[in-house]
Amino acid sequence: MIEEGSKRGKAMVEKRQLFMEMRAQNFDVIRLSTYRTACKLRFVQKRCNLHLVDVWNMIEAFRDNGLNTLDHNAEINVSRLETILSSIYYQLNKRLPTTHQINVEQSIGLLLNFMVATYDSESHGKLTVFSMKAMLATMCGGKIVDKLRYIFSQISDSSGVMVFAKFDQFLREVLKLPTAVFEGPSFGYTEHSVRTCFPQQKIMLNTFLDVLMADPPPQCLVWLPLMHRLANVENVFHPVECSYCRSESMMGFRYRCQQCHGYQLCQSCFWRGHANGPHSNQHQMKEHSSWKSPAKKLSHAISKSLGCVPIGEPPHPVFPEQAERPQELTHTVQPKPVANNMNDTMLMSSGAPTPTKSVLESPSRLDEEHRLIARYAARLAAEAGNSTQQCPPTDLSFNFDANKQQRQLIAELENKNREILQEIQRLRLEHEQASQPTPEKAQQNPTLLTELRLLRHRKDELERRMSALQESRRELMVQLEGLMRLLKDEEQKQASQSGGSPHSSPSHGAGCSMPMPIRSTSAGSTPTHTPQDCLAGVGGDVLEAFAQGVPRNLRNDLLVAADSITNTMSSLVKELHSVDDGGEDEETNMRNGGDRGTVRVQKH
């Protein structure tokens, strides 16, 4: 009696532990009941380590414990339920690495008490098989489409049509989960729940998936897909600042207002109803579960407009309508543990069922697994009835021939696939080369080559003319210096003959140059170039000579020569620069535009 009392006390403490931890998370501050329910159930799932158990591992555990042979309404006691949970968690620890092992005893105690509190409210100490299957299949990890496929296999008949009475029973059991986390008023069971989900008369698998995975799903089960979305966005990072709490980054969901431009909230602020500025909680918000940079958004929009990305993707793959009941494996035998994935593949090819996750990843592989299991069960049943009979040699040879033909067909298909991939790669390279203009294409155009050759010839000609003019200028400067020396000699002779005349220039005696005469102009007259302006940059001797009283005709000749040289040089430089700019523009046009335009040659 004392031991029973201590066990009951310990069970009560463990029963309250999970709910006390959940209350400490303060989920009740979330104003929306859908998010509140999903967060609470996600907490229970992670606290009991159910998120580490895939739905296919759960199905395998049901089969290992013989639940596939029991009726849905059959009852199992708490001791057997504890045994089933123990097998689930111990198998999980075998799959996990040693550094990520879980506390099996604690996980069993938490989950067992939660299930008893949820489905055994009257303390009978028993649960139905269907209650346990519905709860574990809903709360375990894995994809939602795989869970719904398994649930449909439990509530459909042999022809693959859903039985409304069984779906009603499923809703009764699964809606006890929100009630267990104190969300019963929002998502409790009603008698009209079935017809609100499926007003149709005949429900097949694809219709069942379409309705439960729609956006939005049925109101009574709206928390189920949200719980899976929560699991997918827990580690998603958004490099955006929250408009309310001013946090520079967001984790999880991100919510953008459809009315206020650039107004975004993190999931914590949105769930708690925070708002500031012109934004109101009545505004429509869009939920984002991923982050895309502006460049990625632009490329996605361009690809979508060009038809490279499908506009509407189906929420789930389309499955065959025939009935598939992978969990009803009465005639199958448990395979022996295998050492590696190669043995798993060999067992699959022979028809033996394997619960490994790598084999059961895609829907196509799942379908193949189901067919192999059904074929293997039928073969075992046939061998049990005809144990004394042996296969004739003709059948054996026929099987070998069929396998050989299949291998040859697979090899041919692989070769064809390899050729197609090579052809796609070649076409992609040709398309990239054709879409990028290169200088080689411009060189292949004879018209552009001819015009480019003429431009270069014109440039060489102008450079030669420039060199000739430079040489002429050099010769004229030499002649100008000679004339300056003659003028100096003539002045010295005149100064010696005058012999101290009062009209002699004082600049020669003082050793300094005389100031240059400045010709003033009236306000209304047009200013003319002075000799000093024309001889800007010439040596001081030339300026000094022109400042003295030299003959008028010699000064005019020198001025005309200097003006001619200056004007010729400036015009030549302008022409040369204009031709260089034109040549560069034409080469740029040929590199960028190819043969799209014509080249204009500037005439001088």
Coordinates of C-alpha atoms in Angstrom, one line a residue:
M1 CA 0.0 0.0 0.0
I2 CA 2.8 2.4 0.8
E3 CA 4.6 1.6 -2.5
E4 CA 1.4 2.1 -4.4
G5 CA 0.9 5.5 -2.7
S6 CA 4.4 6.6 -3.5
K7 CA 4.0 5.6 -7.1
R8 CA 0.7 7.5 -7.4
G9 CA 2.4 10.6 -5.8
K10 CA 5.3 10.4 -8.2
A11 CA 2.9 10.0 -11.1
M12 CA 1.0 13.1 -10.0
V13 CA 4.2 15.1 -9.8
E14 CA 5.3 14.0 -13.3
K15 CA 1.8 14.6 -14.6
R16 CA 1.9 18.2 -13.4
Q17 CA 5.6 18.8 -14.4
L18 CA 4.9 19.2 -18.1
F19 CA 2.0 21.6 -17.6
M20 CA 3.9 23.7 -15.1
E21 CA 6.8 24.0 -17.5
M22 CA 4.3 25.0 -20.3
R23 CA 2.7 27.6 -18.1
A24 CA 6.2 29.1 -17.3
Q25 CA 6.6 29.8 -21.1
N26 CA 3.7 32.4 -20.8
F27 CA 2.0 31.3 -24.0
D28 CA -1.2 32.8 -22.8
V29 CA 0.0 36.3 -23.8
I30 CA -0.5 35.4 -27.4
R31 CA -3.7 37.0 -28.5
L32 CA -4.6 34.7 -31.4
S33 CA -5.8 31.3 -30.3
T34 CA -4.4 29.5 -33.4
Y35 CA -0.9 30.6 -32.7
R36 CA -1.4 30.0 -29.0
T37 CA -2.5 26.4 -29.5
A38 CA 0.2 25.6 -32.1
C39 CA 2.9 27.0 -29.7
K40 CA 1.7 25.0 -26.8
L41 CA 1.6 21.7 -28.8
R42 CA 4.9 22.4 -30.3
F43 CA 6.3 22.8 -26.8
V44 CA 4.9 19.5 -25.7
Q45 CA 6.3 17.8 -28.9
K46 CA 9.8 19.1 -28.3
R47 CA 9.7 18.5 -24.5
C48 CA 8.8 14.9 -25.0
N49 CA 11.3 14.5 -27.9
L50 CA 8.6 13.5 -30.3
H51 CA 9.9 15.8 -33.0
L52 CA 12.9 13.4 -33.3
V53 CA 10.7 10.5 -34.2
D54 CA 9.6 10.3 -37.8
V55 CA 6.1 9.2 -38.8
W56 CA 7.5 6.2 -40.6
N57 CA 9.5 5.2 -37.5
M58 CA 6.2 5.5 -35.5
I59 CA 4.5 3.2 -38.0
E60 CA 7.3 0.7 -37.7
A61 CA 6.9 0.8 -33.9
F62 CA 3.1 0.1 -34.2
R63 CA 3.9 -2.9 -36.3
D64 CA 6.6 -4.2 -34.0
N65 CA 4.2 -4.1 -31.1
G66 CA 1.4 -5.8 -33.0
L67 CA -1.0 -2.9 -33.1
N68 CA -1.7 -3.4 -36.8
T69 CA -3.6 -6.6 -35.9
L70 CA -5.8 -5.0 -33.3
D71 CA -9.2 -3.4 -33.8
H72 CA -9.3 0.4 -33.5
N73 CA -11.7 0.2 -30.6
A74 CA -9.6 -2.4 -28.6
E75 CA -8.2 -1.1 -25.3
I76 CA -4.7 -1.3 -24.0
N77 CA -3.6 -0.7 -20.4
V78 CA -1.1 1.8 -19.3
S79 CA 1.6 -0.9 -18.8
R80 CA 1.5 -1.9 -22.4
L81 CA 1.4 1.7 -23.5
E82 CA 4.6 2.3 -21.5
T83 CA 6.2 -0.7 -23.2
I84 CA 5.3 0.7 -26.6
L85 CA 6.7 4.2 -25.7
S86 CA 9.9 2.5 -24.4
S87 CA 10.4 0.7 -27.7
I88 CA 9.9 4.0 -29.6
Y89 CA 12.5 5.9 -27.6
Y90 CA 15.1 3.2 -27.3
Q91 CA 15.0 2.7 -31.1
L92 CA 15.4 6.5 -31.4
N93 CA 18.5 6.5 -29.2
K94 CA 20.0 3.8 -31.5
R95 CA 19.5 6.1 -34.5
L96 CA 20.9 9.2 -32.8
P97 CA 24.7 9.8 -32.4
T98 CA 26.2 9.3 -29.0
T99 CA 26.6 13.1 -28.5
H100 CA 22.8 13.7 -29.0
Q101 CA 21.3 10.9 -26.8
I102 CA 18.1 11.7 -25.0
N103 CA 16.9 10.8 -21.5
V104 CA 14.7 7.9 -22.3
E105 CA 13.1 7.5 -18.9
Q106 CA 12.2 11.2 -18.6
S107 CA 10.8 11.3 -22.1
I108 CA 8.7 8.2 -21.4
G109 CA 7.3 9.6 -18.1
L110 CA 6.4 13.0 -19.6
L111 CA 4.7 11.5 -22.7
L112 CA 2.9 8.8 -20.8
N113 CA 1.4 11.2 -18.3
F114 CA 0.4 13.6 -21.0
M115 CA -1.4 10.9 -23.0
V116 CA -3.1 9.6 -19.9
A117 CA -4.2 13.0 -18.9
T118 CA -5.5 13.7 -22.4
Y119 CA -7.3 10.4 -23.3
D120 CA -8.1 8.9 -19.8
S121 CA -9.8 11.7 -18.1
E122 CA -12.0 9.2 -16.1
S123 CA -8.9 7.3 -14.8
H124 CA -9.8 3.9 -16.2
G125 CA -6.2 3.1 -16.8
K126 CA -6.9 2.2 -20.5
L127 CA -6.7 3.8 -23.9
T128 CA -8.0 2.7 -27.2
V129 CA -5.7 1.7 -30.0
F130 CA -7.1 4.4 -32.3
S131 CA -6.6 7.1 -29.7
M132 CA -3.0 6.2 -29.3
K133 CA -2.4 6.0 -33.0
A134 CA -4.1 9.3 -33.7
M135 CA -2.2 11.1 -31.0
L136 CA 1.3 9.8 -31.8
A137 CA 0.8 10.2 -35.6
T138 CA -0.2 13.8 -35.1
M139 CA 2.4 14.8 -32.5
C140 CA 5.5 13.0 -34.0
G141 CA 7.9 14.5 -36.4
G142 CA 8.0 14.3 -40.2
K143 CA 6.1 15.9 -43.1
I144 CA 2.5 16.7 -42.7
V145 CA 1.6 15.0 -46.0
D146 CA 3.0 11.7 -44.8
K147 CA 1.0 12.0 -41.5
L148 CA -2.2 12.7 -43.4
R149 CA -1.6 9.8 -45.7
Y150 CA -1.2 7.5 -42.7
I151 CA -4.3 8.9 -41.1
F152 CA -6.3 8.5 -44.3
S153 CA -5.2 4.8 -44.4
Q154 CA -6.7 4.4 -40.9
I155 CA -10.1 6.0 -41.7
S156 CA -10.7 4.6 -45.3
D157 CA -12.2 1.4 -46.5
S158 CA -10.6 -1.3 -48.7
S159 CA -11.6 0.6 -51.9
G160 CA -9.8 3.7 -50.8
V161 CA -12.8 5.8 -49.9
M162 CA -13.0 7.7 -46.6
V163 CA -15.5 6.5 -44.1
F164 CA -17.2 9.5 -42.5
A165 CA -17.8 7.7 -39.2
K166 CA -14.1 7.0 -38.8
F167 CA -13.2 10.5 -39.7
D168 CA -15.6 11.7 -37.1
Q169 CA -13.9 9.4 -34.6
F170 CA -10.5 10.8 -35.7
L171 CA -11.7 14.4 -35.1
R172 CA -13.0 13.4 -31.6
E173 CA -9.6 12.0 -30.7
V174 CA -7.3 14.7 -32.3
L175 CA -9.3 17.6 -30.9
K176 CA -8.6 16.4 -27.4
L177 CA -5.1 17.7 -27.9
P178 CA -6.1 21.4 -27.9
T179 CA -8.4 20.7 -25.0
A180 CA -5.4 19.2 -23.0
V181 CA -3.5 22.4 -23.4
F182 CA -6.5 24.5 -22.3
E183 CA -7.6 25.6 -25.7
G184 CA -10.8 23.6 -25.9
P185 CA -13.2 26.6 -26.3
S186 CA -11.5 27.6 -29.5
F187 CA -10.9 24.1 -31.1
G188 CA -13.4 21.8 -29.4
Y189 CA -15.2 19.0 -31.2
T190 CA -18.7 19.7 -32.5
E191 CA -21.2 17.4 -34.4
H192 CA -21.0 19.6 -37.5
S193 CA -17.2 19.5 -37.8
V194 CA -17.2 16.6 -40.3
R195 CA -19.6 18.3 -42.8
T196 CA -17.8 21.6 -42.5
C197 CA -14.6 19.8 -43.6
F198 CA -16.1 17.6 -46.3
P199 CA -19.4 18.6 -47.8
Q200 CA -18.8 16.0 -50.6
Q201 CA -20.1 12.5 -50.5
K202 CA -17.1 10.5 -51.8
I203 CA -13.7 11.4 -50.5
M204 CA -10.5 9.9 -52.0
L205 CA -6.9 10.4 -50.8
N206 CA -6.1 13.4 -53.0
T207 CA -9.3 15.2 -52.1
F208 CA -8.6 14.5 -48.4
L209 CA -5.1 16.0 -48.8
D210 CA -6.4 19.0 -50.8
V211 CA -8.9 20.0 -48.0
L212 CA -6.6 19.5 -45.0
M213 CA -3.6 21.2 -46.7
A214 CA -5.5 24.0 -48.2
D215 CA -4.9 27.7 -47.3
P216 CA -6.8 28.1 -45.1
P217 CA -7.5 24.6 -43.8
P218 CA -10.7 23.6 -42.0
Q219 CA -11.2 25.8 -38.9
C220 CA -11.1 23.0 -36.4
L221 CA -7.7 21.8 -37.6
V222 CA -6.1 25.1 -38.5
W223 CA -3.5 24.7 -35.8
L224 CA -2.1 21.5 -37.3
P225 CA -0.4 22.9 -40.4
L226 CA 0.7 26.0 -38.3
M227 CA 2.5 23.7 -35.9
H228 CA 4.5 22.3 -38.8
R229 CA 5.3 25.8 -40.1
L230 CA 6.5 26.7 -36.6
A231 CA 8.9 23.8 -36.7
N232 CA 10.2 24.9 -40.2
V233 CA 10.9 28.6 -39.3
E234 CA 12.4 28.2 -35.8
N235 CA 15.9 28.9 -37.2
V236 CA 15.0 31.2 -40.1
F237 CA 16.8 34.6 -39.9
H238 CA 15.4 37.8 -41.3
P239 CA 17.9 40.8 -41.5
V240 CA 15.1 43.3 -41.1
E241 CA 14.4 45.7 -38.2
C242 CA 11.1 45.3 -36.3
S243 CA 9.0 48.5 -36.5
Y244 CA 7.9 48.2 -32.9
C245 CA 10.6 46.7 -30.7
R246 CA 13.4 48.0 -33.1
S247 CA 15.2 44.7 -33.0
E248 CA 17.7 44.7 -35.9
S249 CA 16.9 41.1 -36.8
M250 CA 14.1 38.6 -36.6
M251 CA 13.9 34.9 -36.0
G252 CA 10.9 32.8 -37.0
F253 CA 8.0 34.4 -38.7
R254 CA 8.0 37.9 -40.2
Y255 CA 4.8 39.9 -40.7
R256 CA 4.4 42.7 -43.2
C257 CA 1.5 45.2 -43.2
Q258 CA -0.4 45.4 -46.4
Q259 CA -1.5 49.0 -45.8
C260 CA 1.4 50.7 -44.0
H261 CA 4.4 50.9 -46.4
G262 CA 7.6 49.3 -44.9
Y263 CA 5.9 48.3 -41.6
Q264 CA 7.1 44.9 -40.4
L265 CA 6.8 43.1 -37.1
C266 CA 8.6 40.2 -35.6
Q267 CA 6.5 37.2 -34.5
S268 CA 6.8 38.2 -30.8
C269 CA 5.3 41.7 -31.3
F270 CA 2.7 40.5 -33.8
W271 CA 1.5 37.6 -31.5
R272 CA 1.2 40.0 -28.6
G273 CA -0.8 42.6 -30.6
H274 CA 1.8 45.4 -30.4
A275 CA 1.4 48.4 -32.8
N276 CA 2.6 51.9 -33.1
G277 CA 2.4 54.9 -35.4
P278 CA -0.3 54.8 -38.1
H279 CA -0.4 51.0 -37.9
S280 CA -3.4 49.2 -36.3
N281 CA -4.1 45.7 -35.4
Q282 CA -7.1 45.7 -37.7
H283 CA -4.7 46.0 -40.8
Q284 CA -4.2 42.9 -42.9
M285 CA -0.8 41.3 -42.3
K286 CA 1.1 38.9 -44.5
E287 CA 3.1 36.1 -42.9
H288 CA 6.6 35.4 -44.3
S289 CA 8.5 32.3 -43.4
S290 CA 11.7 33.1 -45.3
W291 CA 13.9 36.0 -46.3
K292 CA 14.7 37.0 -49.9
S293 CA 17.1 39.8 -50.8
P294 CA 15.9 42.5 -53.2
A295 CA 18.1 41.1 -55.9
K296 CA 16.7 37.6 -55.4
K297 CA 13.2 39.0 -55.5
L298 CA 13.9 40.8 -58.8
S299 CA 15.4 37.7 -60.4
H300 CA 12.5 35.6 -59.2
A301 CA 10.0 38.1 -60.6
I302 CA 11.9 38.1 -64.0
S303 CA 12.0 34.3 -64.1
K304 CA 8.3 34.2 -63.2
S305 CA 7.4 36.7 -65.9
L306 CA 9.4 34.7 -68.5
G307 CA 7.7 31.5 -67.5
C308 CA 10.8 29.9 -66.0
V309 CA 9.1 29.4 -62.6
P310 CA 5.7 27.8 -62.2
I311 CA 3.1 30.3 -60.9
G312 CA 1.1 27.9 -58.8
E313 CA 2.7 24.8 -57.3
P314 CA 0.5 22.0 -55.9
P315 CA 0.6 21.7 -52.1
H316 CA 1.2 18.0 -52.4
P317 CA 2.1 15.4 -55.1
V318 CA -0.8 13.6 -56.7
F319 CA -1.0 10.0 -55.4
P320 CA -2.7 7.1 -57.1
E321 CA -6.3 6.6 -56.1
Q322 CA -6.1 2.9 -55.3
A323 CA -6.1 1.9 -51.7
E324 CA -2.8 1.6 -50.0
R325 CA -2.6 0.3 -46.5
P326 CA 1.1 0.0 -45.6
Q327 CA 0.5 -0.4 -41.9
E328 CA -1.6 -3.6 -42.3
L329 CA 1.3 -6.1 -42.5
T330 CA -0.1 -9.2 -41.0
H331 CA 1.8 -11.6 -43.2
T332 CA 5.2 -9.9 -43.1
V333 CA 8.1 -10.9 -41.1
Q334 CA 10.5 -8.6 -39.2
P335 CA 13.8 -8.2 -41.1
K336 CA 17.0 -8.8 -39.2
P337 CA 19.1 -5.7 -38.3
V338 CA 21.4 -4.7 -41.1
A339 CA 24.8 -3.2 -40.9
N340 CA 24.8 -0.6 -43.7
N341 CA 22.7 1.0 -46.4
M342 CA 23.9 -1.5 -49.0
N343 CA 22.1 -4.3 -47.1
D344 CA 19.0 -2.1 -46.9
T345 CA 19.0 -1.7 -50.6
M346 CA 19.4 -5.4 -51.1
L347 CA 16.5 -6.1 -48.8
M348 CA 14.4 -3.6 -50.7
S349 CA 15.2 -5.3 -54.0
S350 CA 14.2 -8.6 -52.6
G351 CA 10.9 -7.3 -51.3
A352 CA 11.6 -7.1 -47.5
P353 CA 10.3 -4.1 -45.7
T354 CA 12.9 -1.7 -44.2
P355 CA 12.0 1.1 -41.9
T356 CA 15.1 3.2 -42.7
K357 CA 14.4 6.9 -43.4
S358 CA 16.7 7.1 -46.4
V359 CA 14.5 4.7 -48.3
L360 CA 11.3 6.4 -47.4
E361 CA 12.1 10.0 -48.3
S362 CA 10.1 10.8 -51.4
P363 CA 6.4 9.8 -52.2
S364 CA 7.5 7.8 -55.2
R365 CA 9.8 5.7 -53.0
L366 CA 7.0 5.3 -50.5
D367 CA 4.7 4.0 -53.1
E368 CA 7.3 1.6 -54.3
E369 CA 7.8 0.5 -50.7
H370 CA 4.1 -0.2 -50.3
R371 CA 3.9 -2.2 -53.4
L372 CA 7.0 -4.3 -52.5
I373 CA 5.5 -4.9 -49.0
A374 CA 2.2 -6.0 -50.5
R375 CA 4.0 -8.2 -53.0
Y376 CA 6.2 -9.7 -50.3
A377 CA 3.1 -10.5 -48.1
A378 CA 1.3 -12.2 -51.0
R379 CA 4.4 -14.2 -51.7
L380 CA 4.7 -15.3 -48.1
A381 CA 1.1 -16.3 -48.0
A382 CA 1.5 -18.3 -51.2
E383 CA 4.6 -20.0 -49.9
A384 CA 2.8 -20.9 -46.6
G385 CA 0.1 -22.7 -48.6
N386 CA 2.5 -24.4 -51.0
S387 CA 5.5 -25.1 -48.8
T388 CA 6.2 -28.5 -50.4
Q389 CA 6.2 -27.2 -54.0
Q390 CA 9.2 -25.8 -55.7
C391 CA 9.5 -23.4 -58.5
P392 CA 10.2 -25.1 -61.9
P393 CA 13.4 -24.2 -63.7
T394 CA 11.5 -22.4 -66.4
D395 CA 10.1 -19.9 -64.0
L396 CA 13.6 -19.3 -62.5
S397 CA 15.1 -18.8 -65.9
F398 CA 12.2 -16.5 -66.8
N399 CA 13.0 -14.4 -63.7
F400 CA 16.6 -14.2 -64.6
D401 CA 15.8 -13.1 -68.2
A402 CA 13.4 -10.5 -66.9
N403 CA 16.0 -9.1 -64.5
K404 CA 18.5 -9.0 -67.3
Q405 CA 16.2 -7.2 -69.6
Q406 CA 15.4 -4.7 -66.8
R407 CA 19.1 -4.0 -66.2
Q408 CA 19.7 -3.5 -69.9
L409 CA 16.7 -1.1 -70.1
I410 CA 18.1 0.8 -67.1
A411 CA 21.5 1.0 -68.7
E412 CA 20.0 2.3 -71.9
L413 CA 18.0 4.9 -70.1
E414 CA 21.0 6.1 -68.1
N415 CA 23.0 6.5 -71.4
K416 CA 20.1 8.4 -72.9
N417 CA 19.9 10.6 -69.9
R418 CA 23.6 11.3 -70.0
E419 CA 23.4 12.3 -73.7
I420 CA 20.5 14.6 -73.0
L421 CA 22.4 16.3 -70.1
Q422 CA 25.5 16.8 -72.4
E423 CA 23.3 18.3 -75.1
I424 CA 21.6 20.6 -72.6
Q425 CA 25.0 21.8 -71.4
R426 CA 26.2 22.3 -75.0
L427 CA 23.1 24.4 -75.8
R428 CA 23.5 26.4 -72.7
L429 CA 27.1 27.3 -73.5
E430 CA 26.1 28.2 -77.1
H431 CA 23.3 30.4 -75.8
E432 CA 25.6 32.2 -73.4
Q433 CA 28.2 32.8 -76.1
A434 CA 25.6 34.1 -78.5
S435 CA 24.1 36.5 -75.9
Q436 CA 27.4 38.1 -75.1
P437 CA 28.9 40.6 -77.7
T438 CA 32.6 40.1 -78.1
P439 CA 35.3 42.1 -80.0
E440 CA 35.8 39.1 -82.3
K441 CA 32.3 39.6 -83.7
A442 CA 33.1 43.2 -84.5
Q443 CA 36.3 42.1 -86.3
Q444 CA 34.3 39.7 -88.5
N445 CA 32.3 42.6 -90.0
P446 CA 34.2 43.9 -93.2
T447 CA 32.4 47.3 -93.2
L448 CA 33.5 48.1 -89.6
L449 CA 37.0 46.9 -90.4
T450 CA 37.3 49.1 -93.4
E451 CA 36.0 52.2 -91.6
L452 CA 38.4 51.5 -88.7
R453 CA 41.3 51.2 -91.1
L454 CA 40.4 54.6 -92.7
L455 CA 40.2 56.2 -89.3
R456 CA 43.6 54.9 -88.4
H457 CA 45.0 56.1 -91.7
R458 CA 43.6 59.6 -91.2
K459 CA 45.0 59.7 -87.7
D460 CA 48.5 58.8 -89.1
E461 CA 48.2 61.4 -91.7
L462 CA 47.4 64.1 -89.2
E463 CA 50.2 63.0 -87.0
R464 CA 52.6 63.4 -90.0
R465 CA 51.2 66.8 -90.7
M466 CA 51.7 67.7 -87.1
S467 CA 55.3 66.7 -87.2
A468 CA 55.9 68.8 -90.4
L469 CA 54.3 71.8 -88.8
Q470 CA 56.4 71.4 -85.7
E471 CA 59.5 71.3 -87.9
S472 CA 58.4 74.4 -89.8
R473 CA 57.8 76.2 -86.5
R474 CA 61.2 75.2 -85.3
E475 CA 62.8 76.7 -88.5
L476 CA 60.8 79.9 -88.2
M477 CA 61.9 80.3 -84.6
V478 CA 65.5 79.9 -85.6
Q479 CA 65.0 82.6 -88.3
L480 CA 63.4 84.8 -85.7
E481 CA 66.3 84.5 -83.4
G482 CA 68.7 85.4 -86.2
L483 CA 66.7 88.6 -87.0
M484 CA 66.8 89.5 -83.3
R485 CA 70.6 89.3 -83.3
L486 CA 70.7 91.5 -86.4
L487 CA 68.4 94.1 -84.7
K488 CA 70.7 94.1 -81.6
D489 CA 73.8 94.6 -83.7
E490 CA 72.1 97.5 -85.6
E491 CA 71.1 99.1 -82.3
Q492 CA 74.6 98.9 -80.9
K493 CA 76.0 100.5 -84.0
Q494 CA 73.5 103.4 -83.8
A495 CA 74.3 103.8 -80.1
S496 CA 78.0 104.0 -80.7
Q497 CA 77.5 106.6 -83.5
S498 CA 75.3 108.8 -81.4
G499 CA 77.9 108.7 -78.5
G500 CA 75.9 109.7 -75.5
S501 CA 73.0 111.4 -77.2
P502 CA 70.3 112.5 -74.7
H503 CA 67.7 110.6 -76.7
S504 CA 69.4 107.2 -76.1
S505 CA 67.6 104.6 -74.2
P506 CA 68.4 104.6 -70.4
S507 CA 67.7 100.9 -70.2
H508 CA 71.1 99.9 -71.8
G509 CA 73.0 101.9 -69.3
A510 CA 71.1 100.7 -66.3
G511 CA 71.1 97.0 -67.3
C512 CA 67.4 96.6 -66.9
S513 CA 64.6 96.3 -69.4
M514 CA 62.3 99.1 -70.3
P515 CA 58.6 98.7 -69.3
M516 CA 56.4 97.5 -72.2
P517 CA 54.2 100.1 -73.7
I518 CA 50.5 99.6 -73.1
R519 CA 48.0 100.6 -75.8
S520 CA 44.9 101.9 -74.2
T521 CA 41.5 101.6 -75.8
S522 CA 38.3 103.5 -75.3
A523 CA 35.2 102.1 -73.8
G524 CA 33.4 101.9 -77.0
S525 CA 36.1 100.6 -79.3
T526 CA 37.0 97.0 -79.9
P527 CA 40.2 95.9 -78.3
T528 CA 42.9 94.6 -80.8
H529 CA 45.8 92.3 -80.2
T530 CA 49.0 94.0 -79.3
P531 CA 52.3 92.7 -80.4
Q532 CA 53.0 91.5 -76.9
D533 CA 49.8 89.4 -77.0
C534 CA 50.9 87.8 -80.3
L535 CA 54.4 87.1 -78.9
A536 CA 53.3 85.6 -75.6
G537 CA 55.8 82.9 -74.6
V538 CA 58.6 84.2 -76.8
G539 CA 62.0 85.1 -75.2
G540 CA 62.7 88.4 -73.5
D541 CA 65.0 89.5 -76.4
V542 CA 62.1 89.5 -78.8
L543 CA 59.9 91.5 -76.6
E544 CA 62.7 93.9 -75.9
A545 CA 63.3 94.4 -79.6
F546 CA 59.7 95.1 -80.4
A547 CA 59.6 97.6 -77.6
Q548 CA 62.3 99.7 -79.3
G549 CA 61.7 101.8 -82.3
V550 CA 62.4 99.3 -85.1
P551 CA 61.1 99.7 -88.7
R552 CA 57.4 99.1 -89.1
N553 CA 57.5 96.6 -92.0
L554 CA 59.9 94.2 -90.2
R555 CA 57.7 94.2 -87.1
N556 CA 54.6 93.5 -89.1
D557 CA 56.2 90.6 -90.9
L558 CA 57.3 89.0 -87.7
L559 CA 53.9 89.5 -86.2
V560 CA 52.2 87.9 -89.1
A561 CA 54.6 84.9 -89.0
A562 CA 54.0 84.4 -85.3
D563 CA 50.2 84.6 -85.6
S564 CA 50.3 82.1 -88.5
I565 CA 52.3 79.7 -86.5
T566 CA 50.0 80.0 -83.4
N567 CA 46.7 79.7 -85.4
T568 CA 48.0 76.7 -87.4
M569 CA 49.2 74.9 -84.3
S570 CA 45.9 75.5 -82.4
S571 CA 43.7 74.3 -85.4
L572 CA 45.9 71.2 -85.8
V573 CA 45.6 70.3 -82.2
K574 CA 41.8 70.7 -82.2
E575 CA 41.6 68.6 -85.3
L576 CA 43.8 65.9 -83.9
H577 CA 41.8 65.7 -80.6
S578 CA 38.5 65.6 -82.5
V579 CA 39.8 62.7 -84.7
D580 CA 41.0 60.8 -81.6
D581 CA 37.7 61.2 -79.8
G582 CA 35.9 60.0 -82.9
G583 CA 38.1 57.0 -83.2
E584 CA 37.6 56.1 -79.6
D585 CA 33.8 56.5 -80.0
E586 CA 33.8 54.3 -83.1
E587 CA 35.8 51.5 -81.3
T588 CA 33.5 51.7 -78.3
N589 CA 30.5 51.4 -80.6
M590 CA 32.0 48.4 -82.3
R591 CA 32.7 46.7 -78.9
N592 CA 29.2 47.4 -77.5
G593 CA 26.9 47.5 -80.4
G594 CA 28.5 45.3 -83.0
D595 CA 26.9 45.9 -86.4
R596 CA 23.9 47.7 -85.0
G597 CA 24.9 51.2 -86.1
T598 CA 27.0 53.0 -88.8
V599 CA 30.3 54.7 -88.2
R600 CA 30.4 58.5 -88.8
V601 CA 33.8 59.8 -89.9
Q602 CA 34.4 63.5 -89.0
K603 CA 35.5 65.5 -91.9
H604 CA 37.9 68.4 -91.4

